[in-house]
C-alpha cells in the first residue's frame, strides 16, 4: 500500500469510528476525559502504524476497542490504580462470576493466558480451596515452590482479571 492509500485508509477508519471510540473511552475514564482523549490518541497512533493489516481486518472497530482495553490497562498499571480496582470485594465478585459461569468465563479468559497446569493450580487453590500444603503434596513439591508458581500465575492472570472487571 502506498502512502496515499495508507493515509486514505486511516482517515476513513478514523472518520467512521472516532465518535464510537470516544464514547467507549469516556466510559473507562468517566472521571478524567482528558485521559480518555490521550489514550484514544495512542490507540489511533497504533492503528496508523498498523493500517496496512488493519485495513484488511474483518472488524477494525473491534480491533480498536481491544487495543484501547490494553492501552487502558497500561495506564492503570503505570498509575498503580490496578490495586484499587482489584480490591478484595471485586475479586470476591469475580469469584462468584467464576462459580456462576465456570464454562464461559474461565474457558474463554484465563485459559487463554494460562497453561493447562497453571490453570489447574489456579482453579484448585482459588476455586476448590486447597491449601498450599495440600497442593504441594499433590504435586510432590515444596510449599515454597507452589507459592512461587501461584505468584507467577497471579501476575499472568492479573491483566485478564483487570480486563474482566473493567470491561466485562
CSV table of N, CA and C in Angstrom, one decimal:
chain,number,residue,atom,x,y,z
A,1,UNK,N,0.9,-1.2,0.0
A,1,UNK,CA,0.0,0.0,0.0
A,1,UNK,C,0.9,1.2,0.0
A,2,UNK,N,0.6,2.2,-0.9
A,2,UNK,CA,1.5,3.4,-1.0
A,2,UNK,C,1.0,4.4,0.1
A,3,UNK,N,1.8,5.4,0.3
A,3,UNK,CA,1.5,6.4,1.4
A,3,UNK,C,0.1,7.0,1.3
A,4,UNK,N,-0.3,7.4,0.1
A,4,UNK,CA,-1.6,8.0,-0.1
A,4,UNK,C,-2.7,7.0,0.3
A,5,UNK,N,-2.6,5.8,-0.2
A,5,UNK,CA,-3.6,4.8,0.2
A,5,UNK,C,-3.7,4.5,1.7
A,6,UNK,N,-2.5,4.5,2.3
A,6,UNK,CA,-2.4,4.3,3.8
A,6,UNK,C,-3.1,5.5,4.5
A,7,UNK,N,-2.9,6.7,4.0
A,7,UNK,CA,-3.5,7.9,4.6
A,7,UNK,C,-5.0,7.9,4.4
A,8,UNK,N,-5.5,7.5,3.2
A,8,UNK,CA,-6.9,7.4,2.9
A,8,UNK,C,-7.6,6.3,3.8
A,9,UNK,N,-6.9,5.2,3.9
A,9,UNK,CA,-7.5,4.1,4.7
A,9,UNK,C,-7.6,4.5,6.2
A,10,UNK,N,-6.5,5.2,6.7
A,10,UNK,CA,-6.6,5.6,8.1
A,10,UNK,C,-7.6,6.7,8.3
A,11,UNK,N,-7.7,7.7,7.4
A,11,UNK,CA,-8.7,8.7,7.5
A,11,UNK,C,-10.1,8.2,7.5
A,12,UNK,N,-10.4,7.2,6.7
A,12,UNK,CA,-11.7,6.6,6.6
A,12,UNK,C,-12.0,5.9,7.9
A,13,UNK,N,-11.0,5.1,8.4
A,13,UNK,CA,-11.2,4.4,9.7
A,13,UNK,C,-11.5,5.4,10.8
A,14,UNK,N,-10.7,6.4,10.8
A,14,UNK,CA,-10.8,7.4,11.9
A,14,UNK,C,-12.2,8.1,11.8
A,15,UNK,N,-12.6,8.6,10.6
A,15,UNK,CA,-13.9,9.2,10.5
A,15,UNK,C,-15.0,8.4,10.9
A,16,UNK,N,-15.0,7.1,10.5
A,16,UNK,CA,-16.1,6.2,10.8
A,16,UNK,C,-16.1,5.7,12.2
A,17,UNK,N,-15.0,5.8,12.9
A,17,UNK,CA,-15.0,5.2,14.3
A,17,UNK,C,-14.8,6.1,15.4
A,18,UNK,N,-14.4,7.4,15.1
A,18,UNK,CA,-14.0,8.3,16.2
A,18,UNK,C,-15.1,8.5,17.3
A,19,UNK,N,-16.3,8.8,16.9
A,19,UNK,CA,-17.3,9.1,17.9
A,19,UNK,C,-17.6,7.9,18.7
A,20,UNK,N,-17.7,6.7,18.1
A,20,UNK,CA,-17.9,5.5,18.9
A,20,UNK,C,-16.8,5.2,19.8
A,21,UNK,N,-15.6,5.4,19.4
A,21,UNK,CA,-14.4,5.1,20.2
A,21,UNK,C,-14.3,6.1,21.3
A,22,UNK,N,-14.6,7.4,21.1
A,22,UNK,CA,-14.5,8.4,22.1
A,22,UNK,C,-15.5,8.1,23.2
A,23,UNK,N,-16.7,7.7,22.8
A,23,UNK,CA,-17.7,7.3,23.8
A,23,UNK,C,-17.2,6.1,24.6
A,24,UNK,N,-16.7,5.1,23.9
A,24,UNK,CA,-16.1,3.9,24.5
A,24,UNK,C,-15.1,4.3,25.6
A,25,UNK,N,-14.2,5.2,25.2
A,25,UNK,CA,-13.1,5.6,26.1
A,25,UNK,C,-13.6,6.4,27.3
A,26,UNK,N,-14.6,7.2,27.1
A,26,UNK,CA,-15.1,8.0,28.2
A,26,UNK,C,-15.8,7.2,29.2
A,27,UNK,N,-16.3,6.0,28.8
A,27,UNK,CA,-16.8,5.0,29.7
A,27,UNK,C,-15.8,4.5,30.7
A,28,UNK,N,-14.6,4.4,30.3
A,28,UNK,CA,-13.5,3.9,31.2
A,28,UNK,C,-12.9,5.0,32.0
A,29,UNK,N,-12.9,6.2,31.5
A,29,UNK,CA,-12.3,7.4,32.1
A,29,UNK,C,-13.3,8.4,32.4
A,30,UNK,N,-14.4,8.0,33.0
A,30,UNK,CA,-15.5,8.9,33.3
A,30,UNK,C,-15.1,10.1,34.2
A,31,UNK,N,-14.1,9.9,35.0
A,31,UNK,CA,-13.6,10.9,35.9
A,31,UNK,C,-12.6,11.8,35.3
A,32,UNK,N,-12.0,11.5,34.2
A,32,UNK,CA,-11.0,12.2,33.6
A,32,UNK,C,-11.0,12.1,32.0
A,33,UNK,N,-11.8,13.0,31.4
A,33,UNK,CA,-11.9,12.9,30.0
A,33,UNK,C,-10.7,13.2,29.2
A,34,UNK,N,-9.8,14.0,29.8
A,34,UNK,CA,-8.5,14.3,29.1
A,34,UNK,C,-7.7,13.0,29.0
A,35,UNK,N,-7.8,12.1,30.0
A,35,UNK,CA,-7.1,10.8,29.9
A,35,UNK,C,-7.7,10.0,28.8
A,36,UNK,N,-9.0,10.1,28.7
A,36,UNK,CA,-9.7,9.3,27.6
A,36,UNK,C,-9.2,9.8,26.2
A,37,UNK,N,-9.1,11.1,26.1
A,37,UNK,CA,-8.6,11.6,24.8
A,37,UNK,C,-7.1,11.2,24.6
A,38,UNK,N,-6.3,11.2,25.6
A,38,UNK,CA,-4.9,10.8,25.5
A,38,UNK,C,-4.7,9.3,25.1
A,39,UNK,N,-5.5,8.5,25.7
A,39,UNK,CA,-5.4,7.0,25.4
A,39,UNK,C,-6.0,6.8,24.0
A,40,UNK,N,-7.0,7.5,23.7
A,40,UNK,CA,-7.6,7.3,22.3
A,40,UNK,C,-6.6,7.7,21.3
A,41,UNK,N,-5.9,8.8,21.5
A,41,UNK,CA,-4.8,9.2,20.6
A,41,UNK,C,-3.8,8.1,20.4
A,42,UNK,N,-3.4,7.5,21.5
A,42,UNK,CA,-2.4,6.4,21.4
A,42,UNK,C,-3.0,5.2,20.6
A,43,UNK,N,-4.3,4.9,20.8
A,43,UNK,CA,-4.9,3.9,20.0
A,43,UNK,C,-4.9,4.2,18.5
A,44,UNK,N,-5.2,5.4,18.2
A,44,UNK,CA,-5.1,5.8,16.7
A,44,UNK,C,-3.7,5.8,16.2
A,45,UNK,N,-2.8,6.2,17.0
A,45,UNK,CA,-1.4,6.1,16.6
A,45,UNK,C,-1.0,4.7,16.3
A,46,UNK,N,-1.4,3.8,17.1
A,46,UNK,CA,-1.1,2.3,16.9
A,46,UNK,C,-1.8,1.9,15.6
A,47,UNK,N,-3.0,2.3,15.5
A,47,UNK,CA,-3.8,2.0,14.3
A,47,UNK,C,-3.1,2.5,13.0
A,48,UNK,N,-2.6,3.7,13.1
A,48,UNK,CA,-1.9,4.3,11.9
A,48,UNK,C,-0.7,3.4,11.6
A,49,UNK,N,0.0,3.0,12.6
A,49,UNK,CA,1.2,2.2,12.4
A,49,UNK,C,0.9,0.9,11.7
A,50,UNK,N,-0.3,0.4,12.0
A,50,UNK,CA,-0.6,-1.0,11.5
A,50,UNK,C,-1.7,-0.9,10.5
A,51,UNK,N,-1.9,0.2,9.8
A,51,UNK,CA,-3.0,0.4,8.9
A,51,UNK,C,-3.0,-0.6,7.8
A,52,UNK,N,-1.8,-1.0,7.3
A,52,UNK,CA,-1.8,-2.0,6.2
A,52,UNK,C,-2.6,-3.3,6.6
A,53,UNK,N,-2.3,-3.8,7.7
A,53,UNK,CA,-3.0,-5.1,8.1
A,53,UNK,C,-4.4,-4.7,8.6
A,54,UNK,N,-4.6,-3.6,9.3
A,54,UNK,CA,-5.9,-3.2,9.8
A,54,UNK,C,-6.9,-2.9,8.7
A,55,UNK,N,-6.5,-2.4,7.6
A,55,UNK,CA,-7.4,-2.2,6.5
A,55,UNK,C,-8.0,-3.5,6.0
A,56,UNK,N,-7.3,-4.6,6.2
A,56,UNK,CA,-7.8,-5.9,5.7
A,56,UNK,C,-8.6,-6.6,6.8
A,57,UNK,N,-8.6,-6.1,8.0
A,57,UNK,CA,-9.2,-6.7,9.2
A,57,UNK,C,-10.7,-6.8,9.0
A,58,UNK,N,-11.3,-7.9,9.5
A,58,UNK,CA,-12.8,-8.1,9.3
A,58,UNK,C,-13.6,-7.2,10.2
A,59,UNK,N,-12.9,-6.7,11.4
A,59,UNK,CA,-13.6,-5.9,12.3
A,59,UNK,C,-12.7,-4.8,12.9
A,60,UNK,N,-12.4,-3.8,12.1
A,60,UNK,CA,-11.4,-2.8,12.6
A,60,UNK,C,-11.8,-2.1,13.8
A,61,UNK,N,-13.1,-1.8,14.0
A,61,UNK,CA,-13.5,-1.1,15.2
A,61,UNK,C,-13.3,-2.0,16.4
A,62,UNK,N,-13.6,-3.3,16.3
A,62,UNK,CA,-13.3,-4.3,17.3
A,62,UNK,C,-11.9,-4.3,17.7
A,63,UNK,N,-11.0,-4.3,16.7
A,63,UNK,CA,-9.6,-4.2,16.9
A,63,UNK,C,-9.2,-3.0,17.7
A,64,UNK,N,-9.8,-1.8,17.3
A,64,UNK,CA,-9.5,-0.6,18.0
A,64,UNK,C,-10.0,-0.7,19.5
A,65,UNK,N,-11.1,-1.3,19.7
A,65,UNK,CA,-11.6,-1.4,21.1
A,65,UNK,C,-10.7,-2.3,21.9
A,66,UNK,N,-10.3,-3.4,21.3
A,66,UNK,CA,-9.4,-4.3,22.0
A,66,UNK,C,-8.0,-3.6,22.3
A,67,UNK,N,-7.5,-2.9,21.4
A,67,UNK,CA,-6.3,-2.1,21.6
A,67,UNK,C,-6.5,-1.1,22.7
A,68,UNK,N,-7.7,-0.5,22.7
A,68,UNK,CA,-8.0,0.5,23.8
A,68,UNK,C,-8.0,-0.1,25.1
A,69,UNK,N,-8.5,-1.3,25.2
A,69,UNK,CA,-8.6,-2.0,26.5
A,69,UNK,C,-7.1,-2.3,27.1
A,70,UNK,N,-6.2,-2.7,26.2
A,70,UNK,CA,-4.9,-3.0,26.6
A,70,UNK,C,-4.1,-1.7,27.0
A,71,UNK,N,-4.4,-0.7,26.2
A,71,UNK,CA,-3.7,0.6,26.5
A,71,UNK,C,-4.3,1.2,27.8
A,72,UNK,N,-5.6,1.0,28.1
A,72,UNK,CA,-6.2,1.5,29.3
A,72,UNK,C,-5.5,0.7,30.5
A,73,UNK,N,-5.4,-0.6,30.3
A,73,UNK,CA,-4.7,-1.4,31.3
A,73,UNK,C,-3.3,-0.8,31.7
A,74,UNK,N,-2.6,-0.5,30.6
A,74,UNK,CA,-1.2,0.0,30.9
A,74,UNK,C,-1.3,1.4,31.6
A,75,UNK,N,-2.2,2.2,31.3
A,75,UNK,CA,-2.4,3.5,32.0
A,75,UNK,C,-2.6,3.2,33.5
A,76,UNK,N,-3.6,2.3,33.8
A,76,UNK,CA,-3.9,2.0,35.2
A,76,UNK,C,-2.6,1.4,35.8
A,77,UNK,N,-1.9,0.5,35.1
A,77,UNK,CA,-0.8,-0.1,35.7
A,77,UNK,C,0.3,0.9,36.0
A,78,UNK,N,0.5,1.9,35.1
A,78,UNK,CA,1.5,2.9,35.4
A,78,UNK,C,1.2,3.8,36.6
A,79,UNK,N,-0.1,4.0,36.7
A,79,UNK,CA,-0.6,4.9,37.8
A,79,UNK,C,-0.9,4.1,39.1
A,80,UNK,N,-0.5,2.8,39.1
A,80,UNK,CA,-0.7,2.0,40.3
A,80,UNK,C,-2.2,2.0,40.7
A,81,UNK,N,-3.1,2.0,39.8
A,81,UNK,CA,-4.5,2.0,40.1
A,81,UNK,C,-5.1,0.6,40.0
A,82,UNK,N,-4.4,-0.3,39.6
A,82,UNK,CA,-4.9,-1.7,39.5
A,82,UNK,C,-5.3,-2.2,40.8
A,83,UNK,N,-4.5,-1.9,41.9
A,83,UNK,CA,-4.9,-2.4,43.2
A,83,UNK,C,-6.2,-1.8,43.7
A,84,UNK,N,-6.5,-0.6,43.2
A,84,UNK,CA,-7.8,0.0,43.6
A,84,UNK,C,-9.0,-0.7,42.9
A,85,UNK,N,-8.7,-1.3,41.7
A,85,UNK,CA,-9.8,-1.9,41.0
A,85,UNK,C,-9.9,-3.4,41.5
A,86,UNK,N,-8.7,-4.0,41.7
A,86,UNK,CA,-8.7,-5.4,42.1
A,86,UNK,C,-8.8,-5.5,43.6
A,87,UNK,N,-9.8,-4.9,44.2
A,87,UNK,CA,-10.0,-5.0,45.7
A,87,UNK,C,-10.5,-6.4,46.0
A,88,UNK,N,-10.5,-6.7,47.3
A,88,UNK,CA,-11.0,-8.0,47.8
A,88,UNK,C,-12.5,-8.1,47.4
A,89,UNK,N,-13.2,-7.0,47.5
A,89,UNK,CA,-14.6,-7.1,47.1
A,89,UNK,C,-14.8,-7.4,45.6
A,90,UNK,N,-14.0,-6.8,44.8
A,90,UNK,CA,-14.1,-7.1,43.3
A,90,UNK,C,-13.7,-8.5,43.0
A,91,UNK,N,-12.6,-9.0,43.7
A,91,UNK,CA,-12.1,-10.3,43.5
A,91,UNK,C,-13.2,-11.3,43.9
A,92,UNK,N,-13.8,-11.1,45.1
A,92,UNK,CA,-14.9,-12.0,45.5
A,92,UNK,C,-16.1,-12.0,44.5
A,93,UNK,N,-16.4,-10.8,44.0
A,93,UNK,CA,-17.5,-10.7,43.0
A,93,UNK,C,-17.1,-11.5,41.8
A,94,UNK,N,-15.8,-11.4,41.4
A,94,UNK,CA,-15.3,-12.2,40.2
A,94,UNK,C,-15.4,-13.7,40.5
A,95,UNK,N,-15.0,-14.0,41.8
A,95,UNK,CA,-15.1,-15.4,42.2
A,95,UNK,C,-16.5,-16.0,42.0
A,96,UNK,N,-17.5,-15.1,42.4
A,96,UNK,CA,-18.9,-15.5,42.2
A,96,UNK,C,-19.2,-15.7,40.7
A,97,UNK,N,-18.7,-14.8,39.9
A,97,UNK,CA,-18.9,-15.0,38.5
A,97,UNK,C,-18.3,-16.3,38.0
A,98,UNK,N,-17.1,-16.7,38.5
A,98,UNK,CA,-16.5,-17.9,38.1
A,98,UNK,C,-17.4,-19.1,38.5
A,99,UNK,N,-17.9,-19.0,39.7
A,99,UNK,CA,-18.8,-20.1,40.1
A,99,UNK,C,-20.1,-20.2,39.4
A,100,UNK,N,-20.6,-19.0,39.0
A,100,UNK,CA,-21.9,-18.9,38.3
A,100,UNK,C,-21.8,-19.4,36.8
A,101,UNK,N,-20.6,-19.1,36.3
A,101,UNK,CA,-20.4,-19.4,34.8
A,101,UNK,C,-19.0,-20.0,34.6
A,102,UNK,N,-18.7,-21.1,35.2
A,102,UNK,CA,-17.4,-21.7,35.1
A,102,UNK,C,-17.0,-21.9,33.6
A,103,UNK,N,-17.9,-22.5,32.8
A,103,UNK,CA,-17.5,-22.9,31.5
A,103,UNK,C,-17.2,-21.7,30.6
A,104,UNK,N,-18.1,-20.6,30.7
A,104,UNK,CA,-17.9,-19.5,29.8
A,104,UNK,C,-16.7,-18.6,30.2
A,105,UNK,N,-16.7,-18.1,31.5
A,105,UNK,CA,-15.7,-17.2,31.9
A,105,UNK,C,-14.3,-17.8,32.0
A,106,UNK,N,-14.2,-18.9,32.6
A,106,UNK,CA,-12.8,-19.5,32.8
A,106,UNK,C,-12.3,-20.0,31.5
A,107,UNK,N,-13.2,-20.6,30.7
A,107,UNK,CA,-12.7,-21.2,29.5
A,107,UNK,C,-12.2,-20.1,28.5
A,108,UNK,N,-12.9,-19.0,28.4
A,108,UNK,CA,-12.5,-18.1,27.4
A,108,UNK,C,-11.5,-17.1,27.8
A,109,UNK,N,-11.3,-16.8,29.1
A,109,UNK,CA,-10.4,-15.8,29.5
A,109,UNK,C,-9.1,-16.3,30.1
A,110,UNK,N,-9.2,-16.9,31.3
A,110,UNK,CA,-8.0,-17.4,31.9
A,110,UNK,C,-7.3,-18.5,31.2
A,111,UNK,N,-8.1,-19.4,30.6
A,111,UNK,CA,-7.4,-20.5,29.8
A,111,UNK,C,-6.6,-20.0,28.6
A,112,UNK,N,-6.9,-18.7,28.2
A,112,UNK,CA,-6.2,-18.2,27.1
A,112,UNK,C,-4.8,-17.7,27.5
A,113,UNK,N,-4.6,-17.4,28.8
A,113,UNK,CA,-3.3,-16.8,29.2
A,113,UNK,C,-2.6,-17.8,30.1
A,114,UNK,N,-3.2,-18.8,30.6
A,114,UNK,CA,-2.5,-19.8,31.5
A,114,UNK,C,-2.3,-21.1,30.8
A,115,UNK,N,-1.2,-21.8,31.1
A,115,UNK,CA,-1.1,-23.1,30.6
A,115,UNK,C,-2.1,-24.0,31.3
A,116,UNK,N,-2.2,-25.2,30.8
A,116,UNK,CA,-3.2,-26.2,31.5
A,116,UNK,C,-2.8,-26.4,32.9
A,117,UNK,N,-1.5,-26.6,33.2
A,117,UNK,CA,-1.0,-26.9,34.6
A,117,UNK,C,-1.3,-25.6,35.4
A,118,UNK,N,-1.0,-24.4,34.9
A,118,UNK,CA,-1.2,-23.2,35.7
A,118,UNK,C,-2.7,-23.0,36.0
A,119,UNK,N,-3.5,-23.3,35.0
A,119,UNK,CA,-4.9,-23.1,35.2
A,119,UNK,C,-5.4,-24.1,36.3
A,120,UNK,N,-5.0,-25.3,36.2
A,120,UNK,CA,-5.4,-26.3,37.2
A,120,UNK,C,-5.0,-25.9,38.6
A,121,UNK,N,-3.8,-25.4,38.8
A,121,UNK,CA,-3.3,-24.9,40.1
A,121,UNK,C,-4.1,-23.7,40.5
A,122,UNK,N,-4.4,-22.8,39.7
A,122,UNK,CA,-5.2,-21.6,40.0
A,122,UNK,C,-6.6,-22.1,40.4
A,123,UNK,N,-7.2,-23.0,39.7
A,123,UNK,CA,-8.5,-23.4,40.0
A,123,UNK,C,-8.5,-24.2,41.3
A,124,UNK,N,-7.6,-25.1,41.5
A,124,UNK,CA,-7.5,-25.8,42.8
A,124,UNK,C,-7.3,-24.9,44.0
A,125,UNK,N,-6.5,-23.9,43.9
A,125,UNK,CA,-6.3,-23.0,45.0
A,125,UNK,C,-7.4,-22.1,45.2
A,126,UNK,N,-7.8,-21.3,44.2
A,126,UNK,CA,-8.8,-20.3,44.4
A,126,UNK,C,-10.2,-20.7,44.3
A,127,UNK,N,-10.5,-21.8,43.6
A,127,UNK,CA,-11.9,-22.2,43.5
A,127,UNK,C,-12.2,-23.4,44.4
A,128,UNK,N,-11.4,-24.3,44.4
A,128,UNK,CA,-11.6,-25.5,45.2
A,128,UNK,C,-11.2,-25.3,46.7
A,129,UNK,N,-10.3,-24.3,46.9
A,129,UNK,CA,-9.9,-24.0,48.3
A,129,UNK,C,-8.8,-24.9,48.9
A,130,UNK,N,-8.1,-25.6,48.1
A,130,UNK,CA,-7.0,-26.4,48.6
A,130,UNK,C,-5.9,-25.5,49.2
A,131,UNK,N,-5.3,-26.0,50.2
A,131,UNK,CA,-4.2,-25.2,50.9
A,131,UNK,C,-2.9,-25.3,50.1
A,132,UNK,N,-2.0,-24.5,50.4
A,132,UNK,CA,-0.7,-24.5,49.8
A,132,UNK,C,0.0,-25.9,50.1
A,133,UNK,N,-0.2,-26.3,51.3
A,133,UNK,CA,0.4,-27.6,51.8
A,133,UNK,C,-0.2,-28.7,51.0
A,134,UNK,N,-1.5,-28.7,50.9
A,134,UNK,CA,-2.2,-29.8,50.2
A,134,UNK,C,-1.7,-29.8,48.7
A,135,UNK,N,-1.7,-28.7,48.1
A,135,UNK,CA,-1.2,-28.6,46.7
A,135,UNK,C,0.2,-29.1,46.5
A,136,UNK,N,1.0,-28.7,47.5
A,136,UNK,CA,2.4,-29.2,47.4
A,136,UNK,C,2.5,-30.7,47.5
A,137,UNK,N,1.7,-31.3,48.4
A,137,UNK,CA,1.6,-32.7,48.5
A,137,UNK,C,1.1,-33.4,47.2
A,138,UNK,N,0.1,-32.9,46.6
A,138,UNK,CA,-0.5,-33.4,45.4
A,138,UNK,C,0.6,-33.4,44.3
A,139,UNK,N,1.4,-32.3,44.3
A,139,UNK,CA,2.3,-32.1,43.2
A,139,UNK,C,3.7,-32.6,43.5
A,140,UNK,N,3.9,-33.2,44.7
A,140,UNK,CA,5.2,-33.7,45.1
A,140,UNK,C,6.2,-32.6,45.0
A,141,UNK,N,5.8,-31.5,45.6
A,141,UNK,CA,6.7,-30.3,45.5
A,141,UNK,C,6.7,-29.7,46.9
A,142,UNK,N,7.4,-28.6,47.0
A,142,UNK,CA,7.5,-27.9,48.3
A,142,UNK,C,6.4,-26.8,48.4
A,143,UNK,N,6.1,-26.3,49.6
A,143,UNK,CA,5.2,-25.2,49.8
A,143,UNK,C,5.7,-24.0,49.1
A,144,UNK,N,7.0,-23.7,49.2
A,144,UNK,CA,7.6,-22.5,48.6
A,144,UNK,C,7.5,-22.6,47.1
A,145,UNK,N,7.7,-23.8,46.5
A,145,UNK,CA,7.6,-23.9,45.0
A,145,UNK,C,6.1,-23.6,44.6
A,146,UNK,N,5.2,-24.1,45.3
A,146,UNK,CA,3.8,-23.8,45.0
A,146,UNK,C,3.4,-22.3,45.1
A,147,UNK,N,3.9,-21.7,46.2
A,147,UNK,CA,3.7,-20.3,46.5
A,147,UNK,C,4.3,-19.5,45.3
A,148,UNK,N,5.5,-19.8,44.9
A,148,UNK,CA,6.2,-19.1,43.8
A,148,UNK,C,5.4,-19.3,42.5
A,149,UNK,N,4.9,-20.5,42.2
A,149,UNK,CA,4.2,-20.7,41.0
A,149,UNK,C,2.9,-19.9,41.0
A,150,UNK,N,2.2,-19.9,42.2
A,150,UNK,CA,0.9,-19.1,42.3
A,150,UNK,C,1.2,-17.7,42.1
A,151,UNK,N,2.3,-17.2,42.6
A,151,UNK,CA,2.7,-15.7,42.4
A,151,UNK,C,2.8,-15.4,40.9
A,152,UNK,N,3.5,-16.3,40.2
A,152,UNK,CA,3.7,-16.1,38.7
A,152,UNK,C,2.3,-16.2,38.0
A,153,UNK,N,1.5,-17.1,38.5
A,153,UNK,CA,0.1,-17.3,37.8
A,153,UNK,C,-0.7,-16.0,38.1
A,154,UNK,N,-0.6,-15.5,39.3
A,154,UNK,CA,-1.4,-14.3,39.6
A,154,UNK,C,-0.9,-13.1,38.7
A,155,UNK,N,0.4,-13.0,38.5
A,155,UNK,CA,0.9,-12.0,37.7
A,155,UNK,C,0.4,-12.1,36.2
A,156,UNK,N,0.4,-13.3,35.7
A,156,UNK,CA,-0.2,-13.6,34.4
A,156,UNK,C,-1.7,-13.3,34.3
A,157,UNK,N,-2.4,-13.7,35.3
A,157,UNK,CA,-3.8,-13.6,35.3
A,157,UNK,C,-4.3,-12.2,35.6
A,158,UNK,N,-3.4,-11.4,36.3
A,158,UNK,CA,-3.8,-10.0,36.7
A,158,UNK,C,-4.4,-9.2,35.6
A,159,UNK,N,-3.7,-9.2,34.4
A,159,UNK,CA,-4.2,-8.4,33.3
A,159,UNK,C,-5.6,-8.9,32.9
A,160,UNK,N,-5.8,-10.2,32.8
A,160,UNK,CA,-7.1,-10.7,32.4
A,160,UNK,C,-8.1,-10.4,33.5
A,161,UNK,N,-7.8,-10.5,34.7
A,161,UNK,CA,-8.7,-10.1,35.8
A,161,UNK,C,-9.1,-8.6,35.7
A,162,UNK,N,-8.1,-7.8,35.4
A,162,UNK,CA,-8.4,-6.4,35.3
A,162,UNK,C,-9.4,-6.2,34.1
A,163,UNK,N,-9.1,-6.8,33.0
A,163,UNK,CA,-9.9,-6.6,31.8
A,163,UNK,C,-11.3,-7.1,32.1
A,164,UNK,N,-11.5,-8.2,32.8
A,164,UNK,CA,-12.8,-8.7,33.1
A,164,UNK,C,-13.6,-7.8,34.0
A,165,UNK,N,-12.9,-7.2,35.0
A,165,UNK,CA,-13.6,-6.3,35.9
A,165,UNK,C,-13.9,-5.0,35.3
A,166,UNK,N,-13.0,-4.5,34.5
A,166,UNK,CA,-13.2,-3.2,33.9
A,166,UNK,C,-14.1,-3.2,32.7
A,167,UNK,N,-13.9,-4.2,31.9
A,167,UNK,CA,-14.6,-4.3,30.6
A,167,UNK,C,-15.7,-5.3,30.4
A,168,UNK,N,-15.8,-6.1,31.5
A,168,UNK,CA,-16.9,-7.2,31.4
A,168,UNK,C,-16.6,-8.3,30.6
